[in-house]
XYZ file of C-alpha atoms in Angstrom:
622
model
C 99.275 76.585 99.542
C 96.248 73.869 99.761
C 94.406 74.804 103.008
C 92.646 71.615 103.216
C 93.482 68.082 101.465
C 92.750 64.782 101.562
C 91.358 61.554 100.352
C 87.852 61.207 98.024
C 86.589 59.679 101.048
C 87.726 61.859 104.206
C 85.927 64.937 101.655
C 82.669 63.135 101.188
C 82.765 62.368 105.201
C 83.491 65.702 106.203
C 80.534 66.718 103.654
C 78.186 64.395 104.894
C 78.979 65.425 108.978
C 78.511 69.177 107.463
C 81.731 69.649 108.925
C 83.638 70.975 105.527
C 82.754 74.346 105.619
C 84.494 74.426 109.521
C 87.320 72.525 108.423
C 88.252 74.977 105.473
C 87.696 78.101 107.445
C 89.955 76.848 110.333
C 92.333 75.914 107.762
C 92.508 79.238 107.356
C 92.443 80.952 110.318
C 95.451 78.631 111.267
C 97.398 80.655 107.719
C 96.520 83.719 109.018
C 94.086 84.162 106.630
C 91.372 85.448 108.431
C 88.183 85.073 106.837
C 84.913 86.776 107.896
C 83.010 86.476 104.733
C 79.632 84.907 105.283
C 78.721 84.015 101.984
C 82.201 82.937 101.120
C 81.100 80.409 104.253
C 77.301 79.330 102.715
C 79.742 78.591 98.929
C 81.782 76.348 100.774
C 78.542 74.433 102.354
C 76.772 74.609 99.353
C 78.940 74.416 96.148
C 81.274 71.264 98.024
C 77.736 68.907 99.174
C 77.200 69.216 95.318
C 80.840 68.738 94.300
C 80.469 64.830 96.955
C 77.634 64.146 94.810
C 79.414 64.456 91.987
C 82.776 61.899 93.673
C 80.371 59.589 95.076
C 79.663 56.787 92.666
C 81.330 53.244 92.700
C 83.278 54.125 89.715
C 85.878 57.107 90.739
C 88.189 55.956 93.187
C 87.752 56.918 96.991
C 91.907 56.460 97.206
C 92.390 59.933 95.137
C 93.246 62.961 96.841
C 91.329 66.365 96.466
C 92.022 69.744 97.566
C 90.160 73.196 98.281
C 90.978 76.363 98.587
C 94.528 76.097 96.838
C 96.202 79.700 96.459
C 97.604 80.078 93.376
C 101.939 81.689 94.385
C 102.378 84.678 93.992
C 98.775 85.484 93.779
C 95.911 86.529 96.094
C 93.344 83.818 93.813
C 92.351 80.594 95.341
C 91.699 77.587 93.396
C 88.204 76.426 94.258
C 88.499 72.534 94.000
C 91.477 69.991 92.539
C 91.253 66.777 92.016
C 94.899 65.026 91.432
C 95.761 61.483 90.380
C 96.259 58.995 87.564
C 95.222 58.401 84.531
C 93.877 54.972 82.635
C 97.596 54.655 81.245
C 99.170 56.102 84.602
C 100.307 59.873 83.542
C 100.327 62.195 86.419
C 96.641 64.615 85.297
C 95.421 67.348 87.628
C 91.301 68.128 87.322
C 90.652 72.243 88.535
C 87.187 72.843 88.793
C 85.872 76.888 89.394
C 82.624 76.414 91.611
C 80.028 78.768 90.880
C 76.554 79.205 93.073
C 75.677 82.107 90.180
C 71.823 80.887 88.857
C 72.013 83.546 85.613
C 74.388 85.486 84.040
C 73.958 87.696 80.643
C 76.495 87.731 77.815
C 78.594 90.435 76.879
C 80.426 91.668 73.641
C 83.442 91.421 75.828
C 86.161 88.578 74.875
C 85.788 85.860 78.072
C 83.543 88.761 79.851
C 80.140 87.778 81.220
C 77.387 90.326 83.600
C 76.458 88.424 86.876
C 74.579 89.283 90.057
C 77.341 89.650 92.657
C 77.660 91.726 95.803
C 74.247 93.616 95.682
C 74.785 94.066 91.521
C 75.135 93.420 88.236
C 78.919 92.890 87.518
C 81.510 92.002 84.948
C 83.592 89.271 85.420
C 85.159 86.560 83.483
C 84.025 83.695 82.131
C 84.219 81.106 84.696
C 85.342 78.523 81.897
C 88.318 81.996 81.841
C 88.458 81.881 85.496
C 89.758 78.390 85.361
C 92.233 78.291 82.240
C 93.630 81.680 83.716
C 94.318 79.905 87.388
C 95.347 76.687 85.210
C 97.694 78.763 83.713
C 99.117 80.828 86.773
C 99.961 77.526 88.310
C 101.723 75.850 84.856
C 103.941 79.642 84.648
C 105.064 79.067 88.624
C 105.700 75.327 89.633
C 108.508 73.573 88.452
C 107.185 70.228 89.317
C 104.577 70.759 87.456
C 106.782 71.963 84.114
C 109.452 69.286 84.661
C 107.400 66.405 84.794
C 104.952 67.196 81.581
C 101.533 67.327 84.462
C 99.184 68.123 82.421
C 96.256 70.986 84.131
C 92.925 70.669 82.757
C 91.046 73.426 83.652
C 86.840 73.261 83.441
C 83.977 75.109 85.459
C 80.755 73.643 86.981
C 77.807 76.124 87.746
C 75.385 73.935 90.094
C 72.926 76.087 90.931
C 72.623 77.084 87.097
C 69.025 77.416 85.696
C 69.110 75.309 81.826
C 66.867 78.352 80.348
C 69.739 80.694 81.006
C 72.344 78.302 79.151
C 72.621 80.485 75.904
C 73.868 83.166 77.961
C 77.220 81.628 78.497
C 76.988 78.614 76.814
C 77.452 80.566 72.757
C 79.705 80.956 69.930
C 81.130 84.344 71.363
C 82.401 81.751 74.183
C 83.046 78.545 72.582
C 86.974 79.266 72.249
C 87.295 79.377 75.688
C 84.564 76.218 76.696
C 86.571 73.746 74.631
C 89.678 74.707 76.158
C 87.554 74.703 79.712
C 84.584 72.454 79.597
C 81.523 74.155 81.025
C 78.803 71.713 83.620
C 75.522 72.694 85.084
C 73.632 71.076 87.433
C 72.389 68.644 84.566
C 75.882 67.976 82.991
C 76.593 66.142 86.476
C 77.213 62.957 83.846
C 79.345 64.723 82.185
C 81.160 66.554 84.547
C 81.943 62.689 85.966
C 82.966 61.341 82.298
C 84.964 64.385 82.693
C 87.131 63.385 85.944
C 87.651 59.501 84.793
C 88.903 61.161 81.745
C 92.262 62.375 83.541
C 91.685 61.332 86.840
C 90.959 57.388 87.979
C 93.466 56.230 89.839
C 95.169 57.377 92.912
C 98.710 58.348 93.275
C 98.908 58.074 97.614
C 99.193 62.276 97.226
C 102.112 62.531 95.369
C 100.934 65.115 93.272
C 99.091 67.493 95.454
C 102.467 67.038 97.829
C 104.954 68.139 95.300
C 102.077 71.532 93.863
C 102.037 72.359 97.236
C 105.751 71.766 98.440
C 107.511 71.684 94.884
C 110.040 74.341 93.804
C 108.194 78.112 92.092
C 109.621 79.224 89.586
C 111.578 82.541 89.497
C 108.417 85.311 89.116
C 108.648 87.093 86.208
C 109.607 90.814 86.159
C 107.340 92.471 83.222
C 110.388 94.400 81.924
C 112.188 90.707 81.537
C 108.663 89.708 79.347
C 108.746 92.964 77.738
C 110.689 91.339 74.320
C 108.136 88.993 73.894
C 104.808 90.830 74.341
C 105.404 92.782 72.273
C 106.432 89.735 69.690
C 102.412 88.810 70.111
C 103.753 85.855 73.285
C 101.587 85.172 76.494
C 103.580 85.736 79.181
C 100.977 86.793 81.775
C 97.663 85.024 81.892
C 95.587 87.687 83.051
C 93.391 86.431 86.302
C 89.993 87.838 86.636
C 89.494 92.024 87.174
C 92.727 91.946 84.837
C 91.055 90.547 82.011
C 87.478 92.638 83.371
C 90.032 95.714 82.011
C 91.831 94.258 79.398
C 89.390 93.076 77.360
C 86.942 95.966 78.228
C 89.407 98.084 76.780
C 90.314 96.250 73.858
C 86.513 96.255 73.136
C 86.417 100.280 73.425
C 89.605 100.803 71.262
C 87.448 98.858 68.694
C 84.402 100.971 68.956
C 86.256 104.351 69.282
C 87.492 103.857 66.048
C 84.800 102.135 63.618
C 82.091 104.745 65.561
C 84.997 107.506 65.547
C 84.097 108.098 68.990
C 86.369 110.031 71.793
C 86.743 107.704 75.171
C 88.558 108.337 78.358
C 89.148 105.389 80.741
C 90.676 105.373 84.624
C 91.711 102.419 85.864
C 92.378 102.944 89.633
C 94.916 100.014 91.433
C 97.252 99.944 93.965
C 100.616 98.602 93.468
C 101.313 95.145 92.832
C 97.735 95.226 91.142
C 99.112 94.337 87.557
C 98.447 98.057 86.470
C 101.366 98.352 84.313
C 101.445 94.560 83.080
C 97.659 95.449 81.659
C 99.114 98.236 80.081
C 101.760 96.504 78.263
C 100.139 93.857 77.023
C 97.563 96.881 75.273
C 100.403 97.522 74.013
C 101.025 94.446 72.096
C 97.164 93.926 71.279
C 97.480 97.079 69.475
C 100.941 97.120 68.300
C 99.612 97.798 64.367
C 97.799 101.092 65.820
C 99.232 104.179 66.298
C 99.823 104.037 70.151
C 102.159 104.926 72.536
C 103.151 103.655 76.136
C 103.001 106.673 78.085
C 104.476 107.702 81.001
C 106.598 110.057 82.980
C 108.765 108.092 85.448
C 111.962 107.849 83.100
C 112.984 104.483 85.467
C 110.930 102.118 83.716
C 110.891 103.981 80.021
C 114.512 103.271 79.754
C 114.727 99.934 80.735
C 111.737 99.206 78.493
C 113.888 101.258 75.838
C 117.114 99.194 76.230
C 114.794 95.957 76.486
C 113.272 96.032 73.145
C 116.955 97.139 71.762
C 118.347 93.959 72.799
C 115.412 92.607 71.305
C 116.617 93.798 67.640
C 113.515 96.216 67.836
C 114.645 99.476 65.169
C 115.371 102.582 67.138
C 112.986 104.508 65.380
C 110.085 101.620 66.244
C 111.023 101.897 70.149
C 111.953 105.156 70.288
C 107.901 106.056 68.858
C 106.478 103.074 70.839
C 107.636 105.108 74.289
C 106.950 108.216 75.623
C 107.624 110.411 78.181
C 103.933 112.692 79.531
C 105.240 115.643 78.044
C 105.352 114.642 74.154
C 102.015 115.588 73.274
C 102.205 119.374 73.311
C 102.307 120.062 69.699
C 99.880 117.202 69.014
C 96.817 117.596 66.908
C 92.861 116.123 67.297
C 93.001 112.127 67.953
C 96.761 111.793 66.202
C 96.671 108.233 68.264
C 94.026 105.015 68.420
C 95.295 104.874 71.351
C 97.437 106.775 74.435
C 98.476 104.125 77.409
C 99.640 106.666 80.558
C 101.083 104.257 83.389
C 101.490 105.907 86.660
C 99.022 108.579 85.705
C 99.580 110.069 89.357
C 103.366 111.315 88.572
C 101.651 113.192 85.100
C 102.528 116.801 86.084
C 101.011 120.427 84.658
C 103.079 121.490 82.332
C 106.137 120.349 80.080
C 109.549 120.787 79.935
C 112.521 121.248 81.910
C 111.472 124.049 83.238
C 107.863 123.280 82.931
C 106.764 126.398 80.893
C 105.760 123.822 77.970
C 101.971 123.290 76.942
C 99.182 124.338 79.065
C 97.895 120.626 80.880
C 99.705 117.146 80.348
C 96.232 115.783 80.935
C 94.056 117.466 78.424
C 96.978 117.260 75.851
C 96.752 113.744 76.234
C 93.545 112.732 75.623
C 93.300 115.672 72.621
C 95.829 113.346 70.914
C 93.969 110.245 71.271
C 90.773 108.416 70.679
C 91.236 106.121 73.521
C 92.950 107.958 76.471
C 94.072 105.493 78.959
C 94.796 106.453 82.341
C 96.427 103.157 84.687
C 96.233 105.652 88.635
C 96.722 105.617 91.869
C 96.575 108.212 94.156
C 98.607 106.777 96.472
C 101.217 106.874 94.795
C 101.710 110.655 94.923
C 105.339 111.647 96.132
C 106.327 114.745 94.492
C 104.937 117.829 95.060
C 104.504 118.833 91.076
C 102.012 115.156 90.929
C 98.790 116.183 89.186
C 97.301 113.621 88.327
C 94.510 113.469 89.969
C 90.922 111.535 89.230
C 89.610 114.562 89.128
C 91.408 115.966 86.618
C 91.170 113.735 84.345
C 87.171 113.875 84.510
C 87.563 116.871 84.554
C 89.710 117.482 80.716
C 87.642 114.639 79.830
C 84.046 116.771 80.165
C 86.116 119.813 78.015
C 87.324 118.036 74.692
C 83.749 115.365 74.697
C 85.518 111.927 75.562
C 83.573 109.960 77.230
C 84.020 108.351 80.127
C 84.811 105.377 81.306
C 85.414 104.507 85.222
C 84.254 102.802 88.444
C 84.060 99.354 89.842
C 84.982 97.495 86.511
C 87.806 99.372 86.313
C 89.007 98.511 89.694
C 91.888 96.121 90.521
C 91.811 94.841 93.777
C 93.840 91.841 94.105
C 97.439 91.549 94.919
C 100.309 89.950 92.268
C 103.454 91.138 93.677
C 104.935 91.000 97.579
C 103.801 86.868 97.222
C 99.934 87.874 96.166
C 99.821 89.190 99.671
C 96.686 91.632 100.016
C 96.827 91.476 103.605
C 100.979 92.193 103.290
C 99.607 95.873 101.544
C 96.778 96.203 104.633
C 100.174 96.128 107.236
C 102.031 98.646 104.726
C 99.121 100.754 104.913
C 98.407 100.214 108.350
C 102.596 100.686 109.803
C 102.502 103.985 107.735
C 99.794 105.345 109.249
C 98.445 105.510 105.931
C 94.604 104.309 106.885
C 93.610 102.046 109.362
C 92.573 98.108 107.495
C 90.780 95.347 110.124
C 92.957 92.799 108.393
C 96.534 94.329 108.489
C 98.130 91.121 110.559
C 96.146 88.490 108.473
C 98.894 88.560 106.103
C 100.711 84.403 106.323
C 104.130 85.105 106.252
C 104.828 83.231 103.104
C 106.483 86.853 102.239
C 109.422 87.518 103.246
C 109.960 90.500 105.051
C 112.661 91.229 108.086
C 114.133 94.106 109.532
C 117.249 93.962 110.579
C 119.232 96.166 113.171
C 122.323 96.271 110.666
C 122.634 97.602 106.837
C 125.305 96.230 106.563
C 124.007 92.682 107.607
C 121.135 93.564 105.830
C 122.677 94.807 102.687
C 124.988 91.080 102.665
C 122.278 89.078 103.032
C 120.226 90.808 99.729
C 123.436 90.675 97.416
C 123.981 87.086 97.963
C 120.088 86.728 97.043
C 121.633 88.994 94.124
C 124.587 86.878 93.106
C 121.720 84.127 91.948
C 119.568 86.552 88.626
C 120.195 89.907 89.243
C 116.957 90.825 90.438
C 117.362 92.313 94.232
C 118.738 96.430 94.886
C 118.811 98.849 97.674
C 116.135 101.460 97.065
C 116.344 104.768 99.959
C 114.429 107.670 100.848
C 116.042 110.601 99.943
C 117.568 111.398 103.315
C 121.287 111.843 102.356
C 122.900 114.644 100.413
C 124.473 113.204 96.829
C 127.677 113.998 97.439
C 128.942 111.913 94.291
C 127.751 114.638 92.044
C 129.910 116.698 93.154
C 132.955 114.661 94.445
C 133.235 111.548 91.894
C 136.142 110.288 94.230
C 136.665 106.256 95.133
C 135.575 107.516 98.839
C 133.313 109.700 98.279
C 129.730 108.014 99.380
C 126.265 109.635 99.491
C 124.785 107.329 102.659
C 126.700 106.604 105.676
C 124.989 104.644 108.132
C 126.308 102.982 111.447
C 128.472 99.735 111.333
C 130.288 101.117 108.780
C 127.904 101.432 106.177
C 128.712 103.406 103.069
C 126.868 103.339 99.828
C 126.945 105.997 96.713
C 123.416 106.883 94.632
C 122.730 105.740 91.347
C 121.842 109.146 89.826
C 125.245 109.134 87.922
C 126.295 105.722 87.295
C 123.609 104.561 84.292
C 119.611 105.536 83.322
C 118.907 101.277 83.686
C 119.963 101.380 86.999
C 117.167 98.363 87.817
C 119.088 95.720 84.890
C 122.515 96.217 85.178
C 125.064 93.476 85.962
C 126.673 95.424 87.959
C 124.342 98.007 89.922
C 123.700 96.226 93.186
C 126.054 98.819 94.965
C 124.395 101.486 93.971
C 121.854 102.710 96.206
C 118.126 102.988 94.489
C 115.345 106.450 95.246
C 112.226 106.627 94.582
C 112.598 107.954 91.184
C 114.676 105.345 89.480
C 112.730 102.369 91.195
C 108.966 102.983 91.222
C 107.005 101.625 88.175
C 109.491 98.324 88.055
C 109.733 95.649 90.915
C 112.135 93.287 91.553
C 112.320 90.305 93.450
C 113.819 91.102 96.474
C 113.984 94.711 97.572
C 116.782 96.358 100.877
C 114.603 99.435 102.269
C 116.602 102.021 104.030
C 113.992 104.088 105.611
C 115.432 107.953 106.890
C 114.688 109.566 109.622
C 112.444 111.135 107.691
C 110.250 108.764 109.157
C 109.996 108.176 112.564
C 108.047 106.271 115.699
C 106.808 108.715 118.380
C 104.528 109.264 121.449
C 102.859 105.186 120.000
C 102.526 107.090 116.772
C 104.321 106.909 112.864
C 105.630 110.323 112.288
C 106.658 111.757 109.199
C 109.596 114.589 109.485
C 110.251 116.605 105.791
C 112.749 118.741 107.624
C 114.478 115.037 107.706
C 115.109 115.514 104.039
C 118.093 116.151 101.982
C 118.185 119.911 101.049
C 118.521 118.789 97.272
C 114.812 116.642 97.179
C 113.316 118.464 94.838
C 109.795 116.102 95.768
C 109.563 118.403 98.375
C 109.941 121.595 96.615
C 107.510 124.391 97.954
C 106.075 122.463 100.870
C 107.833 125.525 103.489
C 106.433 128.502 101.407
C 103.451 127.358 100.851
C 103.034 125.733 104.319
C 100.921 122.449 102.994
C 102.757 120.100 105.850
C 99.675 117.717 105.078
C 100.794 117.077 101.661
C 104.684 116.656 102.758
C 103.585 114.145 104.937
C 101.223 112.700 102.864
C 104.245 112.208 99.761
C 106.336 110.539 102.715
C 104.438 108.011 103.637
C 103.639 107.524 100.160
C 107.380 107.031 99.256
C 107.843 104.332 101.768
C 104.311 102.459 100.861
C 105.683 102.732 96.847
C 109.229 101.745 97.894
C 108.524 98.644 100.635
C 106.214 97.108 97.817
C 108.297 97.087 94.953
C 109.387 92.818 95.479
C 108.147 89.982 94.610
C 108.898 88.261 96.872
C 110.615 89.718 99.458
C 111.710 93.226 101.659
C 114.462 93.603 103.712
C 114.445 96.808 105.341
C 116.458 99.188 107.800
C 115.317 101.726 110.281
C 117.377 104.694 110.958
C 114.984 104.952 113.826
C 115.483 102.735 116.359
C 111.870 103.021 117.914
C 110.560 102.431 114.398
C 112.680 98.913 113.905
C 111.564 98.465 117.158
C 108.091 98.908 116.127
C 107.590 97.465 113.193
C 109.487 93.975 114.921
C 106.639 94.012 117.138
C 103.833 94.223 114.811
C 105.474 91.162 112.887
C 106.067 89.287 115.939
C 102.238 89.402 116.961
C 101.724 88.676 113.489
C 104.099 84.657 114.253
C 101.957 84.329 116.931
C 98.653 84.082 115.911
């Protein structure tokens, strides 16, 4: 999605008339992207004036098209400035420019990471050249036109306020590789930037390329489970962006330090659904594959899927078994048996291990003890059972007891959305609609994400089935409000979930361990335990009677859960109804955020259905 576009002539005039920042802000608002960030508004005024000075020379054709604030598909990230056209040989090219107002920055020992003053503090961020490069590679991955037509994207960065005396902090041997790929220009390098632009774009293509980038077909999103074999083989499938890269490079450096200095570190990475926790975890697994490393998760569903994919990739059985582990595998481990343990979905860790919770003392303690570096990816808003023991406080407590240095905080927090078509606003909408927290921008997403609320579950399933026929990447998932009838009655006529209009379906529990990827599993319905930790193109969510809309608000009712649901075990005896309320809301947020491209919803409670439809209608009207 391009926010502003036009010829260089139009762009120059809008800058000269002092309206460019207002136009960009207005276009964002038209697309339901609220923006109250005054510093960003000032950056448009400042940075775009400098870009006008770069482009406003006779040697650069005023008919060449430019674009401002292009939102990269399937992410919440926007490219600052794009110039598109043809070179002297009539080859179509795109120049991507990352604009920075920085005056100074500091080098670090971390790969492609620098520090600079942002938001009132010194922060670790990606080198501007890496940022431009990662944005370009992500566009290449998602835009079918760019790939099929062999359109080349040439990234660079322009630090128009940066002081020359600090150049060596950014331009040195530490960053030479990325600067070769994506050159860095300061204010004194304006002529060099012009030469870079003119080398690749010297003629107008009448806007054809920008149109195709903005309106062209988007390639299917990559699901982590489909790329794991390639990643473990050392191929780069996901180009980590911004805070993802900061987290990855920081962990990589800490693992290197721990091994060389015989230190013990515990790293806590916070991030909501779709922020890339599992992508970073798998990239770390691939990076450290020559070390003693495990990917750890309590959830069996993703482990089973990854195991299946790895076996299909011809990896040996013992290698795969030793790569993916459940969270109870370290009861008998000795101190520092492993170089690194990468713990995904750490909020799902149990206190004790074993089928009867009678083994070990504390899973968090055992994991930290077993590894030089323990990395915990956690989202406390995805706690979905009374047994979920993982918390930031408990991790810190056990790390201190074991003498492991703790790394957490701002540099270890993931915020940007890479699922749900990259819509941060959709996640805020879920928080608001489910009553998890009040969010200022819950009605601020642009509806590129395909969310539909159905009155008929049969129609929802039919529509989802049609999409699933394309690539087998859509699934139905329900809240656990329906008894597992087919556990004892496996006849064809027996069903677990029966809804209005003749909808009947079975739970997937007894069908397979790899329901998420099997060719014939669409008709079975998954639950939180078989869906958490995985992602799909589209999901169809059945919201049971444990979530309703009454007296003007969304309420939960734990008594409407299936009696066989172990996730709320002990709630009644302990009287912890606040925890039950939290678990139900967290469960539906987790389910409603599983889809990369879209989410179809059916609510048993008609008032809740109407409420959701009204909220969505208000967004459309804006």
